[in-house]
CSV table of C-alpha atoms and ligand atoms in Angstrom, one decimal:
chain,number,residue,atom,x,y,z
A,1,MET,CA,22.7,-113.7,72.1
A,2,ASP,CA,20.8,-112.7,69.3
A,3,LEU,CA,16.8,-112.0,71.0
A,4,TRP,CA,15.4,-111.1,67.7
A,5,PRO,CA,14.0,-114.6,66.9
A,6,LEU,CA,12.3,-114.5,70.5
A,7,TRP,CA,11.0,-110.8,69.8
A,8,ILE,CA,9.6,-111.9,67.0
A,9,ALA,CA,7.8,-115.0,68.1
A,10,LEU,CA,6.6,-113.3,71.4
A,11,ALA,CA,5.2,-110.4,69.2
A,12,ALA,CA,3.7,-112.9,66.7
A,13,ALA,CA,1.8,-115.0,70.1
A,14,ALA,CA,0.9,-111.5,71.0
A,15,GLY,CA,-0.8,-110.6,67.8
A,16,GLY,CA,-2.4,-114.4,67.7
A,17,ALA,CA,-3.7,-113.9,71.0
A,18,ALA,CA,-5.3,-110.2,70.6
A,19,GLY,CA,-6.5,-111.5,67.0
A,20,ALA,CA,-8.0,-114.6,69.0
A,21,TRP,CA,-9.7,-112.1,71.5
A,22,TRP,CA,-11.0,-109.6,68.7
A,23,SER,CA,-12.3,-112.3,66.9
A,24,ARG,CA,-14.1,-113.9,69.8
A,25,ALA,CA,-15.5,-110.9,71.0
A,26,ARG,CA,-16.8,-110.0,67.7
A,27,THR,CA,-18.3,-113.4,67.8
A,28,ARG,CA,-20.1,-112.8,70.7
A,29,ARG,CA,-21.2,-109.5,69.3
A,30,GLU,CA,-23.0,-111.1,66.3
A,31,THR,CA,-24.3,-113.8,68.4
A,32,ARG,CA,-25.5,-111.0,70.7
A,33,ALA,CA,-27.2,-109.8,67.7
A,34,LEU,CA,-28.8,-112.5,66.4
A,35,ARG,CA,-30.5,-113.4,69.8
A,36,ARG,CA,-31.7,-109.9,69.9
A,37,GLN,CA,-33.2,-110.5,66.3
A,38,ILE,CA,-34.6,-113.9,66.8
A,39,ALA,CA,-36.0,-112.3,70.0
A,40,ASN,CA,-37.6,-109.8,67.9
A,41,LEU,CA,-38.8,-111.9,65.1
A,42,GLU,CA,-40.3,-114.3,68.0
A,43,ALA,CA,-42.1,-111.2,69.3
A,44,ARG,CA,-43.2,-110.2,66.0
A,45,LEU,CA,-44.6,-113.9,65.2
A,46,GLU,CA,-46.6,-114.0,68.4
A,47,GLU,CA,-48.0,-110.4,67.4
A,48,THR,CA,-48.7,-111.8,64.0
A,49,ALA,CA,-50.2,-114.8,65.5
A,50,ARG,CA,-52.2,-112.6,68.1
A,51,HIS,CA,-53.8,-110.5,65.3
A,52,ALA,CA,-54.4,-113.6,63.4
A,53,ASP,CA,-56.0,-115.1,65.9
A,54,GLU,CA,-58.2,-111.7,66.7
A,55,ARG,CA,-59.3,-111.3,63.1
A,56,TRP,CA,-60.3,-115.1,63.0
A,57,ARG,CA,-62.1,-114.8,66.4
A,58,ARG,CA,-64.1,-111.1,64.9
A,59,GLN,CA,-64.9,-112.9,61.6
A,60,LEU,CA,-66.5,-115.7,64.1
A,61,ALA,CA,-68.4,-113.4,65.7
A,62,PHE,CA,-69.4,-111.7,62.7
A,63,PHE,CA,-70.3,-115.1,61.0
A,64,ASP,CA,-72.3,-116.1,64.3
A,65,HIS,CA,-74.2,-113.1,63.7
A,66,MET,CA,-75.2,-113.6,60.2
A,67,ALA,CA,-79.4,-114.2,60.1
A,68,ASP,CA,-77.9,-117.1,57.6
A,69,GLY,CA,-76.7,-120.5,58.6
A,70,VAL,CA,-73.0,-121.3,57.5
A,71,LEU,CA,-71.5,-124.4,57.6
A,72,VAL,CA,-68.0,-125.3,56.0
A,73,LEU,CA,-66.7,-128.7,55.7
A,74,ASP,CA,-63.1,-129.4,54.5
A,75,SER,CA,-62.0,-132.3,52.4
A,76,ARG,CA,-62.2,-134.9,55.0
A,77,ASN,CA,-65.5,-134.1,55.7
A,78,ARG,CA,-64.6,-132.5,59.4
A,79,VAL,CA,-66.7,-128.9,60.5
A,80,GLN,CA,-63.9,-125.9,59.8
A,81,LEU,CA,-66.9,-123.7,60.8
A,82,ALA,CA,-70.6,-123.7,61.8
A,83,ASN,CA,-71.6,-120.5,62.7
A,84,ALA,CA,-73.9,-119.9,65.8
A,85,PRO,CA,-77.6,-120.1,63.9
A,86,PHE,CA,-76.4,-123.4,62.0
A,87,ARG,CA,-75.6,-125.1,65.3
A,88,ARG,CA,-78.8,-123.7,66.9
A,89,TRP,CA,-80.9,-124.9,63.7
A,90,PHE,CA,-79.3,-128.4,63.7
A,91,ARG,CA,-79.0,-128.8,67.6
A,92,PHE,CA,-74.6,-128.8,67.1
A,93,GLY,CA,-72.7,-128.5,70.2
A,94,ASP,CA,-70.2,-125.5,70.0
A,95,GLU,CA,-67.5,-127.9,70.0
A,96,ALA,CA,-69.2,-129.0,66.6
A,97,VAL,CA,-65.9,-127.3,65.0
A,98,GLY,CA,-62.9,-129.8,64.3
A,99,ARG,CA,-65.3,-132.6,64.3
A,100,PRO,CA,-66.0,-135.4,62.0
A,101,TRP,CA,-69.3,-134.5,60.0
A,102,GLU,CA,-70.8,-138.2,60.8
A,103,THR,CA,-70.1,-137.7,64.6
A,104,LEU,CA,-72.3,-134.8,65.0
A,105,ALA,CA,-75.6,-137.0,64.0
A,106,PRO,CA,-76.9,-134.9,61.2
A,107,PRO,CA,-80.2,-135.3,59.4
A,108,PRO,CA,-79.5,-137.6,56.5
A,109,ALA,CA,-81.2,-135.4,54.2
A,110,LEU,CA,-78.4,-132.3,55.0
A,111,THR,CA,-75.9,-135.5,54.7
A,112,GLY,CA,-77.2,-136.6,51.5
A,113,LEU,CA,-77.3,-132.6,49.8
A,114,ILE,CA,-73.4,-132.5,51.0
A,115,ALA,CA,-72.5,-135.5,49.4
A,116,ARG,CA,-74.7,-134.6,46.2
A,117,ALA,CA,-72.5,-131.3,45.9
A,118,ARG,CA,-69.2,-133.1,46.5
A,119,GLN,CA,-70.2,-135.7,43.5
A,120,SER,CA,-71.5,-133.2,41.1
A,121,GLY,CA,-68.8,-130.5,41.8
A,122,ARG,CA,-71.9,-128.2,41.5
A,123,SER,CA,-74.7,-126.3,43.5
A,124,ALA,CA,-77.5,-128.6,45.2
A,125,GLU,CA,-80.4,-127.6,47.1
A,126,ILE,CA,-83.5,-128.6,49.3
A,127,GLU,CA,-86.1,-127.2,51.4
A,128,PHE,CA,-86.0,-128.7,54.8
A,129,GLU,CA,-88.3,-128.6,57.6
A,130,GLU,CA,-86.6,-128.7,60.9
A,131,PRO,CA,-88.7,-131.1,63.2
A,132,GLY,CA,-89.9,-129.8,66.4
A,133,VAL,CA,-92.7,-127.3,67.6
A,134,GLU,CA,-91.3,-124.4,65.5
A,135,ARG,CA,-91.3,-126.4,62.3
A,136,ARG,CA,-88.6,-123.9,60.9
A,137,LEU,CA,-88.4,-124.3,57.1
A,138,LEU,CA,-85.0,-123.7,55.9
A,139,HIS,CA,-83.8,-123.5,52.3
A,140,LEU,CA,-80.1,-125.1,51.9
A,141,VAL,CA,-77.5,-124.6,49.1
A,142,ALA,CA,-74.6,-126.4,49.4
A,143,ARG,CA,-71.5,-125.6,47.2
A,144,PRO,CA,-68.4,-127.1,46.8
A,145,PHE,CA,-65.1,-124.9,46.9
A,146,GLN,CA,-61.3,-125.7,45.9
A,147,ALA,CA,-59.2,-124.3,48.6
A,148,GLY,CA,-56.2,-123.0,46.4
A,149,THR,CA,-55.4,-123.2,42.7
A,150,ALA,CA,-53.2,-126.4,42.9
A,151,PRO,CA,-54.7,-129.0,41.0
A,152,ASP,CA,-54.6,-131.1,44.2
A,153,ALA,CA,-55.6,-128.1,46.7
A,154,SER,CA,-58.0,-129.7,49.1
A,155,ALA,CA,-61.9,-129.7,48.4
A,156,GLY,CA,-64.8,-128.3,50.6
A,157,VAL,CA,-68.1,-127.7,50.7
A,158,VAL,CA,-69.8,-124.5,51.9
A,159,VAL,CA,-73.9,-125.0,52.8
A,160,VAL,CA,-75.6,-121.9,53.7
A,161,ALA,CA,-78.6,-122.0,55.4
A,162,HIS,CA,-81.4,-119.3,54.8
A,163,ASP,CA,-84.6,-119.3,57.2
A,164,ARG,CA,-88.2,-119.2,55.2
A,165,THR,CA,-90.3,-119.7,57.8
A,166,ARG,CA,-92.3,-116.5,57.5
A,167,LEU,CA,-92.1,-116.7,53.7
A,168,ARG,CA,-93.8,-120.0,54.1
A,169,ASP,CA,-96.2,-118.8,56.9
A,170,LEU,CA,-97.6,-115.7,54.7
A,171,GLU,CA,-97.9,-117.8,51.8
A,172,ASN,CA,-100.1,-119.8,54.0
A,173,ALA,CA,-102.0,-117.0,55.1
A,174,ARG,CA,-102.9,-116.0,51.7
A,175,ARG,CA,-103.7,-119.3,50.5
A,176,ASP,CA,-106.3,-119.6,53.7
A,177,PHE,CA,-107.7,-115.9,52.8
A,178,VAL,CA,-108.4,-116.8,49.1
A,179,ALA,CA,-109.9,-120.1,50.5
A,180,ASN,CA,-112.0,-118.0,53.2
A,181,VAL,CA,-112.9,-115.7,50.4
A,182,SER,CA,-114.2,-118.0,48.0
A,183,HIS,CA,-116.1,-119.6,50.6
A,184,GLU,CA,-117.4,-116.5,51.8
A,185,LEU,CA,-118.6,-115.7,47.9
A,186,ARG,CA,-120.0,-119.1,47.2
A,187,THR,CA,-122.4,-119.3,50.2
A,188,PRO,CA,-124.8,-116.3,49.3
A,189,LEU,CA,-124.0,-116.7,45.5
A,190,SER,CA,-125.4,-120.5,45.7
A,191,LEU,CA,-128.5,-119.1,47.8
A,192,ILE,CA,-129.4,-116.3,45.2
A,193,ARG,CA,-129.2,-118.7,42.3
A,194,GLY,CA,-131.4,-121.5,44.1
A,195,TYR,CA,-134.0,-118.6,45.0
A,196,VAL,CA,-133.6,-117.2,41.6
A,197,GLU,CA,-133.9,-120.6,40.1
A,198,THR,CA,-137.4,-121.3,41.9
A,199,LEU,CA,-138.6,-118.2,41.1
A,200,LEU,CA,-138.2,-118.9,37.2
A,201,GLU,CA,-139.3,-122.7,37.2
A,202,GLY,CA,-142.8,-121.3,37.8
A,203,PRO,CA,-145.4,-119.0,39.2
A,204,LEU,CA,-145.6,-118.4,43.1
A,205,ASP,CA,-148.0,-116.8,45.3
A,206,GLU,CA,-147.4,-113.0,46.0
A,207,THR,CA,-146.5,-113.7,49.2
A,208,THR,CA,-144.1,-116.7,48.7
A,209,THR,CA,-142.2,-114.2,45.6
A,210,ARG,CA,-141.6,-111.4,47.9
A,211,ARG,CA,-140.5,-113.5,50.6
A,212,PHE,CA,-137.9,-115.2,48.2
A,213,LEU,CA,-137.1,-111.5,46.8
A,214,ARG,CA,-136.3,-110.5,50.6
A,215,THR,CA,-133.7,-113.2,50.9
A,216,ILE,CA,-132.3,-112.5,47.7
A,217,HIS,CA,-131.8,-109.1,48.7
A,218,LYS,CA,-130.5,-109.6,52.0
A,219,HIS,CA,-127.6,-112.0,50.2
A,220,THR,CA,-126.9,-109.5,47.5
A,221,GLN,CA,-126.4,-106.9,50.4
A,222,ARG,CA,-123.9,-109.5,52.2
A,223,LEU,CA,-121.9,-109.9,49.1
A,224,ALA,CA,-121.8,-106.0,49.0
A,225,PHE,CA,-120.8,-105.8,52.6
A,226,LEU,CA,-118.1,-108.4,52.0
A,227,ILE,CA,-116.5,-107.0,48.7
A,228,GLU,CA,-116.8,-103.5,50.8
A,229,ASP,CA,-114.8,-104.9,53.9
A,230,LEU,CA,-112.2,-107.0,51.6
A,231,LEU,CA,-111.8,-103.4,49.7
A,232,THR,CA,-111.1,-101.7,52.8
A,233,ILE,CA,-108.6,-104.4,54.4
A,234,SER,CA,-106.6,-104.5,51.3
A,235,ARG,CA,-106.4,-100.9,51.0
A,236,LEU,CA,-105.3,-100.7,54.4
A,237,GLU,CA,-102.6,-103.4,53.7
A,238,SER,CA,-101.5,-101.9,50.8
A,239,GLY,CA,-101.1,-98.4,52.5
A,240,ALA,CA,-102.6,-96.9,49.3
A,241,GLN,CA,-103.9,-93.6,51.2
A,242,ARG,CA,-102.2,-91.9,54.3
A,243,LEU,CA,-103.6,-91.3,57.3
A,244,GLN,CA,-105.1,-87.9,57.4
A,245,THR,CA,-104.7,-87.0,61.1
A,246,ARG,CA,-106.1,-84.0,63.1
A,247,ARG,CA,-106.9,-83.2,66.7
A,248,LEU,CA,-110.4,-84.5,67.6
A,249,GLN,CA,-113.2,-85.2,70.1
A,250,ALA,CA,-113.7,-88.9,71.1
A,251,ARG,CA,-116.9,-88.3,71.8
A,252,THR,CA,-118.1,-86.2,68.8
A,253,VAL,CA,-116.7,-89.4,66.5
A,254,ALA,CA,-118.7,-91.6,68.5
A,255,GLN,CA,-121.9,-90.0,68.6
A,256,GLN,CA,-121.9,-90.0,64.4
A,257,ALA,CA,-121.4,-93.8,64.7
A,258,LEU,CA,-124.0,-94.1,67.0
A,259,ASP,CA,-126.5,-92.0,64.8
A,260,ASP,CA,-125.8,-93.9,62.2
A,261,LEU,CA,-126.7,-97.3,63.7
A,262,ARG,CA,-129.8,-96.1,65.3
A,263,GLN,CA,-132.1,-97.9,63.3
A,264,PRO,CA,-130.3,-101.3,63.8
A,265,ALA,CA,-130.1,-101.1,67.4
A,266,ALA,CA,-133.9,-99.7,67.3
A,267,GLU,CA,-134.8,-103.1,65.5
A,268,ARG,CA,-133.3,-105.2,68.5
A,269,ARG,CA,-134.4,-102.6,71.4
A,270,ILE,CA,-131.2,-102.0,72.4
A,271,SER,CA,-130.5,-98.3,73.9
A,272,LEU,CA,-127.1,-96.6,72.9
A,273,HIS,CA,-125.0,-94.5,75.3
A,274,ASN,CA,-122.5,-92.0,74.6
A,275,ASP,CA,-120.4,-91.4,78.0
A,276,ILE,CA,-117.0,-90.4,76.5
A,277,PRO,CA,-116.4,-87.2,78.5
A,278,PRO,CA,-116.5,-84.1,75.8
A,279,GLU,CA,-112.5,-83.1,76.8
A,280,LEU,CA,-111.2,-86.3,75.8
A,281,GLU,CA,-109.2,-85.3,72.8
A,282,LEU,CA,-106.4,-87.0,70.3
A,283,GLU,CA,-105.1,-86.7,67.0
A,284,ALA,CA,-106.5,-89.2,64.7
A,285,ASP,CA,-108.1,-89.8,61.3
A,286,PRO,CA,-111.7,-89.2,61.9
A,287,ASP,CA,-113.1,-91.5,59.0
A,288,ARG,CA,-110.5,-94.3,60.6
A,289,LEU,CA,-112.1,-93.9,63.7
A,290,LEU,CA,-115.3,-93.4,63.0
A,291,GLN,CA,-115.0,-96.8,61.4
A,292,VAL,CA,-113.6,-98.3,64.2
A,293,PHE,CA,-116.8,-97.2,66.4
A,294,LEU,CA,-119.4,-98.6,63.7
A,295,ASN,CA,-117.4,-102.1,64.0
A,296,LEU,CA,-117.5,-102.1,67.1
A,297,VAL,CA,-121.0,-100.7,68.1
A,298,ASP,CA,-122.3,-102.7,65.3
A,299,ASN,CA,-121.4,-105.9,66.7
A,300,ALA,CA,-122.5,-105.4,70.2
A,301,ILE,CA,-125.8,-104.6,68.8
A,302,LYS,CA,-125.4,-107.5,66.6
A,303,TYR,CA,-124.3,-110.1,69.3
A,304,GLY,CA,-125.5,-108.1,72.6
A,305,ARG,CA,-128.9,-109.0,74.3
A,306,PRO,CA,-132.1,-107.9,72.7
A,307,GLY,CA,-133.7,-105.2,74.7
A,308,GLY,CA,-130.3,-104.6,76.3
A,309,SER,CA,-128.0,-101.6,76.2
A,310,VAL,CA,-124.6,-100.7,74.1
A,311,MET,CA,-122.4,-98.2,76.1
A,312,VAL,CA,-119.4,-96.1,74.5
A,313,GLY,CA,-117.1,-94.9,77.2
A,314,GLY,CA,-113.6,-93.3,77.9
A,315,ALA,CA,-110.7,-91.6,79.7
A,316,ALA,CA,-107.4,-90.5,79.5
A,317,GLY,CA,-104.3,-93.1,80.7
A,318,GLY,CA,-101.1,-92.6,81.4
A,319,ASP,CA,-98.5,-91.8,79.1
A,320,GLU,CA,-99.8,-89.7,76.6
A,321,GLN,CA,-102.5,-92.3,75.8
A,322,ILE,CA,-106.3,-92.4,76.0
A,323,GLU,CA,-108.5,-95.5,76.4
A,324,LEU,CA,-112.0,-95.7,74.7
A,325,TRP,CA,-114.3,-98.7,75.1
A,326,VAL,CA,-117.3,-100.1,74.1
A,327,ARG,CA,-119.5,-102.5,76.1
A,328,ASP,CA,-122.4,-104.3,75.9
A,329,ASP,CA,-124.6,-106.7,78.2
A,330,GLY,CA,-124.8,-110.1,75.5
A,331,PRO,CA,-123.8,-113.3,76.3
A,332,GLY,CA,-119.9,-112.5,75.8
A,333,ILE,CA,-116.7,-114.0,74.4
A,334,PRO,CA,-115.6,-117.8,75.6
A,335,PRO,CA,-111.9,-117.0,76.7
A,336,GLU,CA,-110.4,-119.3,73.8
A,337,ALA,CA,-111.6,-117.2,71.0
A,338,ARG,CA,-110.9,-113.4,73.0
A,339,GLU,CA,-107.4,-113.3,70.8
A,340,ARG,CA,-108.3,-115.4,67.6
A,341,ILE,CA,-111.5,-113.0,67.1
A,342,PHE,CA,-109.3,-110.3,65.4
A,343,GLU,CA,-108.2,-112.8,62.9
A,344,ARG,CA,-109.6,-112.4,59.8
A,345,PHE,CA,-113.0,-114.8,59.0
A,346,TYR,CA,-112.5,-115.7,62.7
A,347,ARG,CA,-116.1,-116.2,64.1
A,348,VAL,CA,-117.6,-117.7,67.7
A,349,ASP,CA,-121.0,-118.5,66.2
A,350,LYS,CA,-120.5,-118.8,62.2
A,351,ALA,CA,-124.1,-119.3,61.5
A,352,ARG,CA,-125.1,-116.3,63.9
A,353,SER,CA,-122.7,-114.3,62.4
A,354,ARG,CA,-123.9,-114.9,58.7
A,355,GLU,CA,-127.3,-114.6,60.0
A,356,GLN,CA,-126.8,-111.3,61.2
A,357,GLY,CA,-125.1,-110.2,58.1
A,358,GLY,CA,-121.3,-110.3,59.4
A,359,THR,CA,-118.5,-110.7,57.4
A,360,GLY,CA,-115.9,-111.9,59.6
A,361,LEU,CA,-113.7,-109.0,58.7
A,362,GLY,CA,-114.8,-106.2,61.2
A,363,LEU,CA,-112.3,-106.8,63.9
A,364,ALA,CA,-109.5,-107.3,61.7
A,365,ILE,CA,-110.3,-103.6,60.2
A,366,VAL,CA,-110.5,-102.6,63.7
A,367,LYS,CA,-107.4,-103.9,64.7
A,368,HIS,CA,-105.5,-102.3,61.7
A,369,ILE,CA,-107.1,-99.0,61.8
A,370,VAL,CA,-105.9,-98.8,65.4
A,371,GLN,CA,-102.4,-100.3,65.2
A,372,SER,CA,-101.8,-97.8,62.2
A,373,HIS,CA,-102.4,-95.3,64.7
A,374,GLY,CA,-99.8,-96.8,66.8
A,375,GLY,CA,-102.5,-98.1,69.5
A,376,ARG,CA,-104.0,-101.4,70.4
A,377,VAL,CA,-106.8,-103.2,71.0
A,378,TRP,CA,-108.7,-106.1,73.2
A,379,VAL,CA,-111.5,-107.3,74.9
A,380,GLU,CA,-112.5,-108.2,78.1
A,381,SER,CA,-115.3,-110.5,78.5
A,382,GLN,CA,-117.5,-112.5,81.0
A,383,LEU,CA,-119.6,-115.4,79.9
A,384,GLY,CA,-123.1,-114.5,80.5
A,385,ALA,CA,-122.3,-110.9,81.4
A,386,GLY,CA,-121.7,-109.3,78.1
A,387,ALA,CA,-117.8,-108.0,76.6
A,388,THR,CA,-116.1,-104.8,76.3
A,389,PHE,CA,-113.6,-103.9,73.3
A,390,HIS,CA,-110.9,-101.6,74.7
A,391,ILE,CA,-108.9,-99.2,72.4
A,392,ALA,CA,-105.5,-97.4,73.5
A,393,LEU,CA,-104.4,-94.6,71.1
A,394,PRO,CA,-101.7,-92.0,71.6
A,395,VAL,CA,-103.0,-88.8,72.5
A,396,ARG,CA,-100.7,-87.4,69.6
A,397,GLN,CA,-99.6,-88.8,66.3
A,398,PRO,CA,-95.8,-88.5,64.8
A,399,ALA,CA,-95.9,-87.1,61.6
A,400,PRO,CA,-95.7,-88.2,59.0
A,401,ARG,CA,-97.8,-90.8,59.2
A,402,THR,CA,-97.6,-94.1,57.3
A,403,ALA,CA,-100.5,-94.7,54.8
A,404,VAL,CA,-103.6,-96.5,55.8
A,405,GLY,CA,-106.9,-97.0,53.6
A,406,GLN,CA,-109.5,-95.5,52.9
A,407,ALA,CA,-113.0,-96.3,54.8
A,408,THR,CA,-116.5,-95.6,54.0
A,409,ALA,CA,-118.6,-94.1,56.3
A,410,THR,CA,-122.1,-94.4,54.9
A,411,ASP,CA,-124.7,-97.3,55.8
A,412,HIS,CA,-122.5,-99.5,58.0
A,413,SER,CA,-125.8,-101.3,59.3
A,414,ARG,CA,-126.0,-105.2,58.3
A,415,PRO,CA,-129.1,-106.5,57.4
A,416,ALA,CA,-131.0,-107.6,59.9
A,417,ALA,CA,-132.1,-111.5,60.5
A,418,GLY,CA,-135.0,-112.8,58.5
B,1,LIG,P1,-118.5,-110.5,61.8
B,1,LIG,O1,-118.4,-110.0,60.7
B,1,LIG,O2,-118.8,-112.1,61.8
B,1,LIG,O3,-119.4,-109.7,62.9
B,1,LIG,P2,-116.1,-109.3,63.4
B,1,LIG,O4,-114.6,-109.5,62.5
B,1,LIG,O5,-116.7,-108.2,63.6
B,1,LIG,O6,-117.3,-110.3,62.4
B,1,LIG,O7,-116.2,-110.5,64.7
B,1,LIG,C1,-115.5,-111.9,65.1
B,1,LIG,C2,-116.5,-112.6,65.9
B,1,LIG,O8,-116.2,-112.1,67.2
B,1,LIG,C3,-117.9,-112.3,65.4
B,1,LIG,O9,-118.4,-113.4,64.0
B,1,LIG,C4,-118.2,-112.6,66.8
B,1,LIG,O10,-118.5,-114.2,66.9
B,1,LIG,C5,-117.1,-112.2,67.8
B,1,LIG,N1,-118.2,-110.8,68.8
B,1,LIG,C6,-117.5,-109.8,68.0
B,1,LIG,N2,-117.8,-108.7,68.9
B,1,LIG,C7,-119.1,-109.6,69.8
B,1,LIG,C8,-119.8,-109.1,70.8
B,1,LIG,N3,-119.8,-108.0,71.3
B,1,LIG,N4,-120.3,-110.1,71.5
B,1,LIG,C9,-119.9,-111.5,71.6
B,1,LIG,N5,-119.2,-111.6,70.4
B,1,LIG,C10,-118.7,-110.5,69.5
C-alpha cells in the first residue's frame, strides 16, 4: 500500500499546527510588547500630567505672591484665575475659580469695566475705592485677550489691580502740607500788612508806633522761623546732606543747647539743669543732635511752668543704646495728642503755640533726625505734672550713613509773647 499521501498529509498537518503555534506565540509576544508600550505610555502620560499640575501650582503660587491682583475670565465669563490679592481685595472665597462671574456678587463697577473691555475689544481702566475701613484705592485695568490664533478662538478678559493707596495718601499729605504752609504764612503776613497799613494811614503817638513796630517785628521773626524750619524739613527729607557722625559726649551737646536758650528761660524764670552723666558717649551728628536738644528744651521752656525747671538727663540703656530725656514741670500733654504732636503742624493749643512763636514743625524735625540715626522718640506725660520727651539712640552708627539735612545752630530762641 502506498503510504506516501498519508505521510504528506500528516506532515502538512504537523507543519500547519507548528505554524499556528508559532503564529500564536508571536501574537502573544506582540500583545505583551504592546501592553508594555501602553503601560509605558500611561506612566509617561501620568508623569506629564503630574508635571503640568505641579507647574500650574507653581504658577498659581507665583500669582498669589504678586503685589498686584490678577483676575482672568474665559469667554463664558467664568473665573479661570483669581490670585490671592484679588480674592482678598474683592472678598472672593478660595473657591472662586471655575465659577461664573455673576455668582461671586462682584462690585458693579468691576462688572461694568469687564463688559466695556469686552465690547470695545480694547483696554479699559478705572480707579476703585474699596469700601470699608481701609479704603484701599485700586487702579484696575481690564484687557481682552484671544486664547489662540484661530478666528473662532475663545476670547477672555484679564484684569490687573494695582494698589494705589500709598500714592493717594502721599498725595493727600502733600496737599495738606501745602495748605498748612500757606495758612501758616498767611496769618503773620496779614497781621503785618494790617499794622503797616495803620502806620501808613496817619500819625500815631510814639508809644503806639513802637508797639506796632514790635508786633510787626515779632511776626516777621515768626515768618523767618517758619521758613527756616521748612527748609530744615525739606533738606532732611530730600537727603541732601549726609549725616556727619562722630563720637561725642551727650552732655556737652545738651549743655550747648541749654547755653543757647538761657535768655528765653530767664524771661520765664525757668531754671535749666543738665543731669546727663559725662561718661555717656555715642556716635551721632553733633549739629543734628544739638538741633534735637534745642527743639525739645525750647518747647519745655515755652510750654513749661513759669518759674519752673527743665531738666535734661540720660542713661545707658541695654542693647547698645543710650536714652536721653528732656523733662519739664508744665501742664503736660493730653493722652490723645501724645502720638500726634510729632506730626507736622499739629499743636495741642494752636493759639498758645503761635503766641510763643511756634511753627508746629519742631517735633517733626526731632523725629526725623532721631530716626535718621536709627533711634526713636516718644513722650510720657501726666496732665498737670509735666512732660518728658525720651530719645533712644544707638551708641554706634553703621557706616556710611544715609543723608540728612543741615540744621542751623544759631539763634534758636523763639520770639517771646507780647
Ligand atoms: P511748636 O512750634 O508749636 O512748638 P512742635 O512740633 O515743637 O511745634 O510741638 C507741637 C506741639 O506739641 C506744640 O504746639 C505743643 O502743643 C505740644 N508740646 C510740645 N512740647 C511740649 C511740652 N514740653 N509741654 C506741653 N506741650 C508740648
